[in-house]
Amino acid sequence: FVPTNFTLTEVLEREKPPTVEAQYVWGSRSLNTCFETIFKLYRGFVGAPHFSAICRLLGYRGLFVVTAEVMKVAQSLVCLICLT
């Protein structure tokens, strides 16, 4: 993907989630720290395993429909950007 300066979505302002005691999340404070450290490595990752699972779930026809819809949206966004 190519980074762009255009914002294609609105920025959402979300409330901060309530703080939860350590034992209710992963069992203890040290386990929370371990899991958070591991999860930080994979935060925001979308890759081949995800697309493989999507293709397996949708099948050939479903994949065609999703691809066609994504192309329509991409084309309309490109046209919208070109007109401005």
PDB file of N, CA and C in Angstrom, residues 5 10 14 21 26-27 29 33 35 40 42 48 53 55-56 58 60 67 69-70 72-73 79:
ATOM      1  N   ASN A   5      -1.633  11.490   1.920  1.00  0.00           N
ATOM      2  CA  ASN A   5      -1.912  12.612   2.810  1.00  0.00           C
ATOM      3  C   ASN A   5      -3.406  12.840   2.965  1.00  0.00           C
ATOM      4  N   GLU A  10     -13.409   9.640   8.738  1.00  0.00           N
ATOM      5  CA  GLU A  10     -13.458  10.622   9.808  1.00  0.00           C
ATOM      6  C   GLU A  10     -12.705  10.082  11.014  1.00  0.00           C
ATOM      7  N   ARG A  14     -13.042   8.414  20.872  1.00  0.00           N
ATOM      8  CA  ARG A  14     -13.598   7.374  21.720  1.00  0.00           C
ATOM      9  C   ARG A  14     -13.285   7.675  23.179  1.00  0.00           C
ATOM     10  N   GLU A  21      -8.789  -4.096  37.273  1.00  0.00           N
ATOM     11  CA  GLU A  21      -7.726  -4.655  38.101  1.00  0.00           C
ATOM     12  C   GLU A  21      -7.037  -5.803  37.364  1.00  0.00           C
ATOM     13  N   TRP A  26      -5.646 -10.946  32.903  1.00  0.00           N
ATOM     14  CA  TRP A  26      -4.887 -12.152  32.574  1.00  0.00           C
ATOM     15  C   TRP A  26      -4.502 -12.968  33.800  1.00  0.00           C
ATOM     16  N   GLY A  27      -4.896 -12.555  34.970  1.00  0.00           N
ATOM     17  CA  GLY A  27      -4.631 -13.368  36.155  1.00  0.00           C
ATOM     18  C   GLY A  27      -3.744 -12.704  37.184  1.00  0.00           C
ATOM     19  N   ARG A  29      -0.574  -9.217  37.712  1.00  0.00           N
ATOM     20  CA  ARG A  29       0.079  -8.047  37.118  1.00  0.00           C
ATOM     21  C   ARG A  29       1.241  -8.459  36.220  1.00  0.00           C
ATOM     22  N   THR A  33       1.677  -7.819  32.119  1.00  0.00           N
ATOM     23  CA  THR A  33       2.838  -7.196  31.484  1.00  0.00           C
ATOM     24  C   THR A  33       3.376  -8.075  30.363  1.00  0.00           C
ATOM     25  N   PHE A  35       1.755 -10.424  28.554  1.00  0.00           N
ATOM     26  CA  PHE A  35       0.832 -10.461  27.421  1.00  0.00           C
ATOM     27  C   PHE A  35       0.814  -9.134  26.667  1.00  0.00           C
ATOM     28  N   LYS A  40       1.884  -6.147  21.781  1.00  0.00           N
ATOM     29  CA  LYS A  40       2.385  -4.924  21.140  1.00  0.00           C
ATOM     30  C   LYS A  40       3.120  -5.250  19.841  1.00  0.00           C
ATOM     31  N   TYR A  42       2.324  -7.466  17.669  1.00  0.00           N
ATOM     32  CA  TYR A  42       1.394  -7.820  16.597  1.00  0.00           C
ATOM     33  C   TYR A  42       0.264  -6.816  16.415  1.00  0.00           C
ATOM     34  N   ALA A  48      -1.011 -12.250   5.425  1.00  0.00           N
ATOM     35  CA  ALA A  48      -1.401 -13.412   4.633  1.00  0.00           C
ATOM     36  C   ALA A  48      -2.315 -14.379   5.385  1.00  0.00           C
ATOM     37  N   ALA A  53      -7.645 -16.868   5.460  1.00  0.00           N
ATOM     38  CA  ALA A  53      -8.868 -17.262   6.172  1.00  0.00           C
ATOM     39  C   ALA A  53     -10.102 -16.651   5.524  1.00  0.00           C
ATOM     40  N   CYS A  55     -10.461 -15.797   2.351  1.00  0.00           N
ATOM     41  CA  CYS A  55     -10.697 -16.506   1.086  1.00  0.00           C
ATOM     42  C   CYS A  55     -11.325 -17.871   1.325  1.00  0.00           C
ATOM     43  N   ARG A  56     -10.860 -18.562   2.362  1.00  0.00           N
ATOM     44  CA  ARG A  56     -11.412 -19.880   2.679  1.00  0.00           C
ATOM     45  C   ARG A  56     -12.873 -19.767   3.111  1.00  0.00           C
ATOM     46  N   LEU A  58     -15.070 -17.237   2.382  1.00  0.00           N
ATOM     47  CA  LEU A  58     -15.954 -16.705   1.346  1.00  0.00           C
ATOM     48  C   LEU A  58     -16.130 -17.647   0.168  1.00  0.00           C
ATOM     49  N   TYR A  60     -15.045 -19.060  -3.767  1.00  0.00           N
ATOM     50  CA  TYR A  60     -14.748 -18.392  -5.034  1.00  0.00           C
ATOM     51  C   TYR A  60     -15.755 -17.293  -5.358  1.00  0.00           C
ATOM     52  N   THR A  67     -14.366  -8.570  -3.994  1.00  0.00           N
ATOM     53  CA  THR A  67     -13.382  -7.879  -4.829  1.00  0.00           C
ATOM     54  C   THR A  67     -14.056  -6.855  -5.729  1.00  0.00           C
ATOM     55  N   GLU A  69     -16.868  -5.241  -5.180  1.00  0.00           N
ATOM     56  CA  GLU A  69     -17.327  -4.120  -4.357  1.00  0.00           C
ATOM     57  C   GLU A  69     -16.164  -3.233  -3.924  1.00  0.00           C
ATOM     58  N   VAL A  70     -15.041  -3.842  -3.567  1.00  0.00           N
ATOM     59  CA  VAL A  70     -13.862  -3.060  -3.181  1.00  0.00           C
ATOM     60  C   VAL A  70     -13.378  -2.227  -4.363  1.00  0.00           C
ATOM     61  N   LYS A  72     -15.227  -1.059  -6.804  1.00  0.00           N
ATOM     62  CA  LYS A  72     -16.179   0.040  -6.996  1.00  0.00           C
ATOM     63  C   LYS A  72     -15.895   1.175  -6.023  1.00  0.00           C
ATOM     64  N   VAL A  73     -15.660   0.831  -4.764  1.00  0.00           N
ATOM     65  CA  VAL A  73     -15.378   1.853  -3.753  1.00  0.00           C
ATOM     66  C   VAL A  73     -14.067   2.563  -4.067  1.00  0.00           C
ATOM     67  N   CYS A  79     -11.956   8.785  -8.207  1.00  0.00           N
ATOM     68  CA  CYS A  79     -12.661   9.808  -8.983  1.00  0.00           C
ATOM     69  C   CYS A  79     -12.955  11.028  -8.132  1.00  0.00           C
TER      70      CYS A  79
END
